[in-house]
Each structure stands twice: as C-alpha cells, then as structure tokens.
Amino acid sequence: MEYVIEYGKAVQSVMTYTPTQILTFDGFIEQYSADSRYELADGELIDMEPTGPHETVAGKLTSKLNIEIDKQQLPWVIPTRAILRPFANVATARRPDVIVLDELALSQESLWQREPVITLATSVKLVVEVVSTNWETDYARKVEEYSLFGIAEYWIVDYLGLGGIAFIGRPKQPTITVCELVGDEYQQQQFRLGEKIVSRMFPELIMRLDDVLPR
C-alpha cells in the first residue's frame, strides 16, 4: 500500500503487482518447444540468454563427440533440440547444451514420436552444460536434478572459469567438471587447460578443454 499527495490530502493508492507466469510442462511444450532459448524450472520460464562464444563451445563439443560416436560405431545420437523432463510431477523442462542419446532406447519413450522429449534416464548416455552467467544452476541445481533423474554422466564445461571457488577452486580458471553417477550421487573430477578429459562414457576419447575453446 502507498499514499499519494493530492491537493494537500493523503490519498490511498493501491500498488499493482504482476505475478510471475506459472506454466505447466504441457503448456511449455505447446508454447516453447520450438524455441531453444527457454527452459522451465518449477513452472517458471527461464531465458538462458546464450552468447555466441557459448554456442561455439557447444558446437565444438558436439562435433568432437559425434566423431567419437562414429569412430566407435555406437548406436548413439546427438539431437539438436531435445528436452529433458526429469520429474513427472514437477513442471521442469531442461535443454542441455549437448545431450547424447541411446537411439535403441528411444522406442521406450512415450512422447518421442510427437515431441523430442526424454522422460527416461535409460535413454541418456551423457549431458553437457556450457556455463554462462547463471553458473549456480549448472553447478548446483542441475547436479541435483540430473543425479536424481539417474543420468550416468554429466559434464560442466566452464570455459571462462565463472564458477564459484567452492566448485572450481582457487585461482578460478577454465575447468571441465566430469560428474559420474555412483549410486545416487555424482563423483566429480576436474580438468583444466592442457589436461586430457577422462570419461566413463567415452573411454577412448582424446580431448582437452583447449580443443573446444573459442578461437
């Protein structure tokens, strides 16, 4: 409530409040499935605000992993616009920057023939998030969501070293954090510039953070 002075009198004025629009998962799919700029978190629409360098890193990662998939003749695919629905009873929809799917498992996905929506952890081999200014989401919330969902491996590619000291140490520097699911929790290992990445999903992969940085 506020008061406005009008001709020497205090006149009561009602402040207007516009609540945040809350979406259901189905509502998000209907309105935003084709717009990769947006995610949904507990019914709240999230604008991910990707930058050019962010997309460069994601594109290079996709290229490196596709080459490895072909080399190993794996029945895996990297779609361009897949959506993860980690919880059936929560209005959350994630769009990992890179997601590696087991094509043979997609026949079990109830929504896949109509929408590129993944609801089963068994369909997912790897997810990768390239860190932006909202680094807290990648290092905290998504670690929790992806581990609860049961994704076997999750990479956090912090090419600018934006994450907090608690996550990437001191001094802050470009880092890839590889999270491997052990039981129901992630065991994390960090790789800096010049260090070969070790991955359970891609044991023969030869790649460093240097290989995916913007030129």
PDB file of C-alpha atoms in Angstrom:
ATOM      1  CA  MET A   1       0.000   0.000   0.000  1.00  0.00           C
ATOM      2  CA  GLU A   2       1.236   3.553  -0.705  1.00  0.00           C
ATOM      3  CA  TYR A   3      -0.056   7.094  -0.285  1.00  0.00           C
ATOM      4  CA  VAL A   4      -0.083   9.861  -2.904  1.00  0.00           C
ATOM      5  CA  ILE A   5      -0.340  13.567  -2.004  1.00  0.00           C
ATOM      6  CA  GLU A   6      -3.160  15.197  -3.951  1.00  0.00           C
ATOM      7  CA  TYR A   7      -4.019  18.872  -3.305  1.00  0.00           C
ATOM      8  CA  GLY A   8      -2.706  18.666   0.215  1.00  0.00           C
ATOM      9  CA  LYS A   9      -4.510  15.437   1.079  1.00  0.00           C
ATOM     10  CA  ALA A  10      -3.132  11.963   1.520  1.00  0.00           C
ATOM     11  CA  VAL A  11      -4.965   9.748  -0.942  1.00  0.00           C
ATOM     12  CA  GLN A  12      -4.671   5.984  -0.638  1.00  0.00           C
ATOM     13  CA  SER A  13      -3.323   4.267  -3.748  1.00  0.00           C
ATOM     14  CA  VAL A  14      -3.185   0.542  -4.447  1.00  0.00           C
ATOM     15  CA  MET A  15       0.146  -0.780  -5.747  1.00  0.00           C
ATOM     16  CA  THR A  16      -0.148  -3.130  -8.667  1.00  0.00           C
ATOM     17  CA  TYR A  17       1.676  -6.479  -8.646  1.00  0.00           C
ATOM     18  CA  THR A  18       2.118  -8.712 -11.642  1.00  0.00           C
ATOM     19  CA  PRO A  19       2.830 -12.309 -10.601  1.00  0.00           C
ATOM     20  CA  THR A  20       5.323 -14.452 -12.483  1.00  0.00           C
ATOM     21  CA  GLN A  21       3.572 -16.567 -15.094  1.00  0.00           C
ATOM     22  CA  ILE A  22       3.484 -20.202 -13.999  1.00  0.00           C
ATOM     23  CA  LEU A  23       3.446 -22.796 -16.768  1.00  0.00           C
ATOM     24  CA  THR A  24       2.665 -26.482 -16.739  1.00  0.00           C
ATOM     25  CA  PHE A  25       5.010 -28.813 -18.581  1.00  0.00           C
ATOM     26  CA  ASP A  26       2.391 -29.319 -21.324  1.00  0.00           C
ATOM     27  CA  GLY A  27       1.893 -25.567 -21.589  1.00  0.00           C
ATOM     28  CA  PHE A  28       5.637 -25.078 -22.002  1.00  0.00           C
ATOM     29  CA  ILE A  29       5.805 -27.702 -24.759  1.00  0.00           C
ATOM     30  CA  GLU A  30       2.857 -26.117 -26.556  1.00  0.00           C
ATOM     31  CA  GLN A  31       4.299 -22.592 -26.454  1.00  0.00           C
ATOM     32  CA  TYR A  32       8.079 -23.001 -26.369  1.00  0.00           C
ATOM     33  CA  SER A  33       9.085 -26.444 -27.646  1.00  0.00           C
ATOM     34  CA  ALA A  34      10.488 -24.924 -30.839  1.00  0.00           C
ATOM     35  CA  ASP A  35      12.319 -22.086 -29.081  1.00  0.00           C
ATOM     36  CA  SER A  36      15.589 -23.440 -27.693  1.00  0.00           C
ATOM     37  CA  ARG A  37      16.236 -20.207 -25.809  1.00  0.00           C
ATOM     38  CA  TYR A  38      13.908 -21.220 -22.955  1.00  0.00           C
ATOM     39  CA  GLU A  39      13.815 -23.800 -20.175  1.00  0.00           C
ATOM     40  CA  LEU A  40      11.232 -24.392 -17.462  1.00  0.00           C
ATOM     41  CA  ALA A  41      12.052 -24.691 -13.754  1.00  0.00           C
ATOM     42  CA  ASP A  42       9.242 -25.405 -11.284  1.00  0.00           C
ATOM     43  CA  GLY A  43       6.773 -23.754 -13.643  1.00  0.00           C
ATOM     44  CA  GLU A  44       8.895 -20.642 -14.172  1.00  0.00           C
ATOM     45  CA  LEU A  45      10.058 -19.749 -17.675  1.00  0.00           C
ATOM     46  CA  ILE A  46      13.844 -19.315 -17.823  1.00  0.00           C
ATOM     47  CA  ASP A  47      15.560 -17.325 -20.587  1.00  0.00           C
ATOM     48  CA  MET A  48      19.007 -18.904 -20.974  1.00  0.00           C
ATOM     49  CA  GLU A  49      20.395 -15.916 -22.928  1.00  0.00           C
ATOM     50  CA  PRO A  50      23.040 -17.839 -24.922  1.00  0.00           C
ATOM     51  CA  THR A  51      26.006 -15.890 -26.330  1.00  0.00           C
ATOM     52  CA  GLY A  52      27.991 -16.523 -29.493  1.00  0.00           C
ATOM     53  CA  PRO A  53      31.065 -17.911 -27.677  1.00  0.00           C
ATOM     54  CA  HIS A  54      28.787 -20.176 -25.602  1.00  0.00           C
ATOM     55  CA  GLU A  55      27.301 -21.635 -28.785  1.00  0.00           C
ATOM     56  CA  THR A  56      30.786 -22.006 -30.292  1.00  0.00           C
ATOM     57  CA  VAL A  57      31.897 -24.190 -27.385  1.00  0.00           C
ATOM     58  CA  ALA A  58      28.699 -26.263 -27.525  1.00  0.00           C
ATOM     59  CA  GLY A  59      29.111 -26.745 -31.274  1.00  0.00           C
ATOM     60  CA  LYS A  60      32.724 -27.892 -30.959  1.00  0.00           C
ATOM     61  CA  LEU A  61      31.791 -30.331 -28.194  1.00  0.00           C
ATOM     62  CA  THR A  62      29.030 -31.782 -30.365  1.00  0.00           C
ATOM     63  CA  SER A  63      31.441 -32.202 -33.258  1.00  0.00           C
ATOM     64  CA  LYS A  64      34.095 -33.936 -31.115  1.00  0.00           C
ATOM     65  CA  LEU A  65      31.584 -36.327 -29.574  1.00  0.00           C
ATOM     66  CA  ASN A  66      29.942 -37.143 -32.906  1.00  0.00           C
ATOM     67  CA  ILE A  67      33.334 -38.058 -34.339  1.00  0.00           C
ATOM     68  CA  GLU A  68      33.944 -40.385 -31.376  1.00  0.00           C
ATOM     69  CA  ILE A  69      30.480 -41.953 -31.709  1.00  0.00           C
ATOM     70  CA  ASP A  70      31.167 -42.690 -35.385  1.00  0.00           C
ATOM     71  CA  LYS A  71      34.659 -43.998 -34.648  1.00  0.00           C
ATOM     72  CA  GLN A  72      33.351 -46.415 -32.020  1.00  0.00           C
ATOM     73  CA  GLN A  73      30.274 -47.292 -34.142  1.00  0.00           C
ATOM     74  CA  LEU A  74      27.973 -46.636 -31.195  1.00  0.00           C
ATOM     75  CA  PRO A  75      24.155 -46.529 -31.677  1.00  0.00           C
ATOM     76  CA  TRP A  76      24.072 -43.068 -30.131  1.00  0.00           C
ATOM     77  CA  VAL A  77      22.798 -39.745 -31.478  1.00  0.00           C
ATOM     78  CA  ILE A  78      23.115 -36.081 -30.513  1.00  0.00           C
ATOM     79  CA  PRO A  79      19.832 -34.287 -31.329  1.00  0.00           C
ATOM     80  CA  THR A  80      19.729 -30.530 -31.731  1.00  0.00           C
ATOM     81  CA  ARG A  81      16.575 -29.732 -29.757  1.00  0.00           C
ATOM     82  CA  ALA A  82      15.862 -32.481 -27.220  1.00  0.00           C
ATOM     83  CA  ILE A  83      14.055 -31.600 -23.993  1.00  0.00           C
ATOM     84  CA  LEU A  84      14.584 -33.440 -20.712  1.00  0.00           C
ATOM     85  CA  ARG A  85      11.662 -33.953 -18.359  1.00  0.00           C
ATOM     86  CA  PRO A  86      13.471 -35.128 -15.218  1.00  0.00           C
ATOM     87  CA  PHE A  87      10.395 -35.392 -12.962  1.00  0.00           C
ATOM     88  CA  ALA A  88       6.901 -36.499 -13.954  1.00  0.00           C
ATOM     89  CA  ASN A  89       5.205 -34.494 -11.186  1.00  0.00           C
ATOM     90  CA  VAL A  90       7.227 -31.254 -11.461  1.00  0.00           C
ATOM     91  CA  ALA A  91       6.880 -28.601 -14.189  1.00  0.00           C
ATOM     92  CA  THR A  92      10.557 -28.647 -15.178  1.00  0.00           C
ATOM     93  CA  ALA A  93      11.974 -28.952 -18.693  1.00  0.00           C
ATOM     94  CA  ARG A  94      15.716 -28.817 -19.357  1.00  0.00           C
ATOM     95  CA  ARG A  95      17.567 -28.312 -22.633  1.00  0.00           C
ATOM     96  CA  PRO A  96      21.154 -29.487 -22.148  1.00  0.00           C
ATOM     97  CA  ASP A  97      23.651 -27.766 -24.429  1.00  0.00           C
ATOM     98  CA  VAL A  98      24.679 -31.239 -25.595  1.00  0.00           C
ATOM     99  CA  ILE A  99      22.800 -34.474 -24.967  1.00  0.00           C
ATOM    100  CA  VAL A 100      23.888 -37.925 -26.140  1.00  0.00           C
ATOM    101  CA  LEU A 101      21.028 -40.406 -26.506  1.00  0.00           C
ATOM    102  CA  ASP A 102      20.911 -44.156 -26.994  1.00  0.00           C
ATOM    103  CA  GLU A 103      18.907 -44.449 -30.195  1.00  0.00           C
ATOM    104  CA  LEU A 104      17.967 -48.049 -29.410  1.00  0.00           C
ATOM    105  CA  ALA A 105      16.260 -46.937 -26.187  1.00  0.00           C
ATOM    106  CA  LEU A 106      14.115 -44.246 -27.787  1.00  0.00           C
ATOM    107  CA  SER A 107      11.389 -46.745 -28.694  1.00  0.00           C
ATOM    108  CA  GLN A 108      10.516 -46.783 -24.980  1.00  0.00           C
ATOM    109  CA  GLU A 109       9.991 -43.020 -24.868  1.00  0.00           C
ATOM    110  CA  SER A 110       6.256 -42.302 -24.801  1.00  0.00           C
ATOM    111  CA  LEU A 111       6.494 -38.765 -26.232  1.00  0.00           C
ATOM    112  CA  TRP A 112       9.375 -39.124 -28.687  1.00  0.00           C
ATOM    113  CA  GLN A 113       7.271 -39.783 -31.801  1.00  0.00           C
ATOM    114  CA  ARG A 114       5.376 -36.490 -31.284  1.00  0.00           C
ATOM    115  CA  GLU A 115       7.887 -34.272 -29.474  1.00  0.00           C
ATOM    116  CA  PRO A 116      11.656 -34.565 -28.828  1.00  0.00           C
ATOM    117  CA  VAL A 117      11.010 -35.106 -25.112  1.00  0.00           C
ATOM    118  CA  ILE A 118      13.053 -37.503 -22.962  1.00  0.00           C
ATOM    119  CA  THR A 119      11.440 -38.899 -19.803  1.00  0.00           C
ATOM    120  CA  LEU A 120      13.637 -41.955 -19.131  1.00  0.00           C
ATOM    121  CA  ALA A 121      17.198 -41.835 -17.816  1.00  0.00           C
ATOM    122  CA  THR A 122      17.954 -45.060 -19.694  1.00  0.00           C
ATOM    123  CA  SER A 123      17.752 -43.068 -22.938  1.00  0.00           C
ATOM    124  CA  VAL A 124      20.551 -40.705 -21.877  1.00  0.00           C
ATOM    125  CA  LYS A 125      24.254 -41.529 -22.059  1.00  0.00           C
ATOM    126  CA  LEU A 126      25.642 -38.045 -21.353  1.00  0.00           C
ATOM    127  CA  VAL A 127      24.541 -34.462 -20.830  1.00  0.00           C
ATOM    128  CA  VAL A 128      26.785 -31.404 -21.130  1.00  0.00           C
ATOM    129  CA  GLU A 129      26.106 -27.883 -19.884  1.00  0.00           C
ATOM    130  CA  VAL A 130      28.289 -24.979 -21.040  1.00  0.00           C
ATOM    131  CA  VAL A 131      28.463 -22.497 -18.175  1.00  0.00           C
ATOM    132  CA  SER A 132      27.046 -18.987 -18.601  1.00  0.00           C
ATOM    133  CA  THR A 133      26.496 -16.179 -16.104  1.00  0.00           C
ATOM    134  CA  ASN A 134      23.859 -18.284 -14.302  1.00  0.00           C
ATOM    135  CA  TRP A 135      26.606 -20.722 -13.281  1.00  0.00           C
ATOM    136  CA  GLU A 136      24.904 -21.586  -9.984  1.00  0.00           C
ATOM    137  CA  THR A 137      22.226 -23.547 -11.865  1.00  0.00           C
ATOM    138  CA  ASP A 138      24.779 -25.735 -13.667  1.00  0.00           C
ATOM    139  CA  TYR A 139      26.898 -26.411 -10.577  1.00  0.00           C
ATOM    140  CA  ALA A 140      24.130 -26.903  -8.026  1.00  0.00           C
ATOM    141  CA  ARG A 141      20.564 -27.329  -9.184  1.00  0.00           C
ATOM    142  CA  LYS A 142      21.276 -29.334 -12.326  1.00  0.00           C
ATOM    143  CA  VAL A 143      23.748 -31.554 -10.474  1.00  0.00           C
ATOM    144  CA  GLU A 144      20.905 -32.451  -8.135  1.00  0.00           C
ATOM    145  CA  GLU A 145      18.278 -32.807 -10.875  1.00  0.00           C
ATOM    146  CA  TYR A 146      20.416 -34.932 -13.196  1.00  0.00           C
ATOM    147  CA  SER A 147      21.633 -37.214 -10.411  1.00  0.00           C
ATOM    148  CA  LEU A 148      18.084 -37.757  -9.092  1.00  0.00           C
ATOM    149  CA  PHE A 149      16.921 -38.443 -12.648  1.00  0.00           C
ATOM    150  CA  GLY A 150      19.695 -41.031 -12.976  1.00  0.00           C
ATOM    151  CA  ILE A 151      21.870 -39.633 -15.791  1.00  0.00           C
ATOM    152  CA  ALA A 152      25.101 -41.624 -15.759  1.00  0.00           C
ATOM    153  CA  GLU A 153      27.449 -38.803 -16.749  1.00  0.00           C
ATOM    154  CA  TYR A 154      27.211 -35.007 -16.676  1.00  0.00           C
ATOM    155  CA  TRP A 155      29.875 -32.544 -17.847  1.00  0.00           C
ATOM    156  CA  ILE A 156      30.032 -28.920 -16.699  1.00  0.00           C
ATOM    157  CA  VAL A 157      32.131 -27.001 -19.213  1.00  0.00           C
ATOM    158  CA  ASP A 158      33.173 -23.736 -17.559  1.00  0.00           C
ATOM    159  CA  TYR A 159      35.309 -22.312 -20.356  1.00  0.00           C
ATOM    160  CA  LEU A 160      35.514 -18.853 -18.749  1.00  0.00           C
ATOM    161  CA  GLY A 161      36.101 -20.009 -15.182  1.00  0.00           C
ATOM    162  CA  LEU A 162      32.924 -18.342 -13.924  1.00  0.00           C
ATOM    163  CA  GLY A 163      32.001 -20.846 -11.221  1.00  0.00           C
ATOM    164  CA  GLY A 164      32.423 -20.146  -7.530  1.00  0.00           C
ATOM    165  CA  ILE A 165      35.640 -21.045  -5.733  1.00  0.00           C
ATOM    166  CA  ALA A 166      33.782 -23.819  -3.901  1.00  0.00           C
ATOM    167  CA  PHE A 167      33.218 -25.503  -7.281  1.00  0.00           C
ATOM    168  CA  ILE A 168      36.392 -24.834  -9.319  1.00  0.00           C
ATOM    169  CA  GLY A 169      38.908 -23.871  -6.655  1.00  0.00           C
ATOM    170  CA  ARG A 170      41.398 -21.059  -6.400  1.00  0.00           C
ATOM    171  CA  PRO A 171      42.629 -19.446  -8.577  1.00  0.00           C
ATOM    172  CA  LYS A 172      39.483 -19.518 -10.700  1.00  0.00           C
ATOM    173  CA  GLN A 173      40.302 -20.798 -14.179  1.00  0.00           C
ATOM    174  CA  PRO A 174      38.672 -22.572 -17.134  1.00  0.00           C
ATOM    175  CA  THR A 175      37.559 -26.009 -15.964  1.00  0.00           C
ATOM    176  CA  ILE A 176      35.622 -29.052 -17.123  1.00  0.00           C
ATOM    177  CA  THR A 177      33.957 -30.940 -14.293  1.00  0.00           C
ATOM    178  CA  VAL A 178      33.042 -34.539 -15.138  1.00  0.00           C
ATOM    179  CA  CYS A 179      30.339 -35.935 -12.859  1.00  0.00           C
ATOM    180  CA  GLU A 180      29.941 -39.716 -12.851  1.00  0.00           C
ATOM    181  CA  LEU A 181      26.939 -41.268 -11.133  1.00  0.00           C
ATOM    182  CA  VAL A 182      27.949 -43.673  -8.374  1.00  0.00           C
ATOM    183  CA  GLY A 183      24.895 -44.992  -6.586  1.00  0.00           C
ATOM    184  CA  ASP A 184      22.597 -41.983  -6.472  1.00  0.00           C
ATOM    185  CA  GLU A 185      25.290 -39.286  -6.225  1.00  0.00           C
ATOM    186  CA  TYR A 186      27.824 -37.786  -8.604  1.00  0.00           C
ATOM    187  CA  GLN A 187      31.554 -38.265  -8.078  1.00  0.00           C
ATOM    188  CA  GLN A 188      33.276 -35.241  -9.608  1.00  0.00           C
ATOM    189  CA  GLN A 189      36.656 -34.865 -11.275  1.00  0.00           C
ATOM    190  CA  GLN A 190      38.013 -31.597 -12.655  1.00  0.00           C
ATOM    191  CA  PHE A 191      40.179 -30.994 -15.711  1.00  0.00           C
ATOM    192  CA  ARG A 192      41.995 -27.765 -16.506  1.00  0.00           C
ATOM    193  CA  LEU A 193      43.628 -26.449 -19.681  1.00  0.00           C
ATOM    194  CA  GLY A 194      46.105 -28.916 -21.141  1.00  0.00           C
ATOM    195  CA  GLU A 195      44.653 -31.920 -19.307  1.00  0.00           C
ATOM    196  CA  LYS A 196      43.085 -34.877 -21.117  1.00  0.00           C
ATOM    197  CA  ILE A 197      39.461 -35.440 -20.135  1.00  0.00           C
ATOM    198  CA  VAL A 198      38.651 -38.811 -18.609  1.00  0.00           C
ATOM    199  CA  SER A 199      35.132 -40.082 -19.348  1.00  0.00           C
ATOM    200  CA  ARG A 200      33.470 -43.377 -18.466  1.00  0.00           C
ATOM    201  CA  MET A 201      31.039 -42.999 -21.378  1.00  0.00           C
ATOM    202  CA  PHE A 202      33.833 -42.225 -23.856  1.00  0.00           C
ATOM    203  CA  PRO A 203      36.882 -44.088 -22.515  1.00  0.00           C
ATOM    204  CA  GLU A 204      38.832 -43.720 -25.774  1.00  0.00           C
ATOM    205  CA  LEU A 205      38.103 -40.024 -26.249  1.00  0.00           C
ATOM    206  CA  ILE A 206      41.177 -37.841 -26.668  1.00  0.00           C
ATOM    207  CA  MET A 207      40.063 -34.296 -25.908  1.00  0.00           C
ATOM    208  CA  ARG A 208      41.156 -31.349 -23.798  1.00  0.00           C
ATOM    209  CA  LEU A 209      39.301 -28.216 -22.797  1.00  0.00           C
ATOM    210  CA  ASP A 210      41.686 -26.359 -25.121  1.00  0.00           C
ATOM    211  CA  ASP A 211      40.123 -28.195 -28.095  1.00  0.00           C
ATOM    212  CA  VAL A 212      36.680 -26.626 -27.661  1.00  0.00           C
ATOM    213  CA  LEU A 213      37.531 -23.050 -26.682  1.00  0.00           C
ATOM    214  CA  PRO A 214      36.533 -20.164 -28.982  1.00  0.00           C
ATOM    215  CA  ARG A 215      39.412 -19.057 -31.196  1.00  0.00           C
TER     216      ARG A 215
END
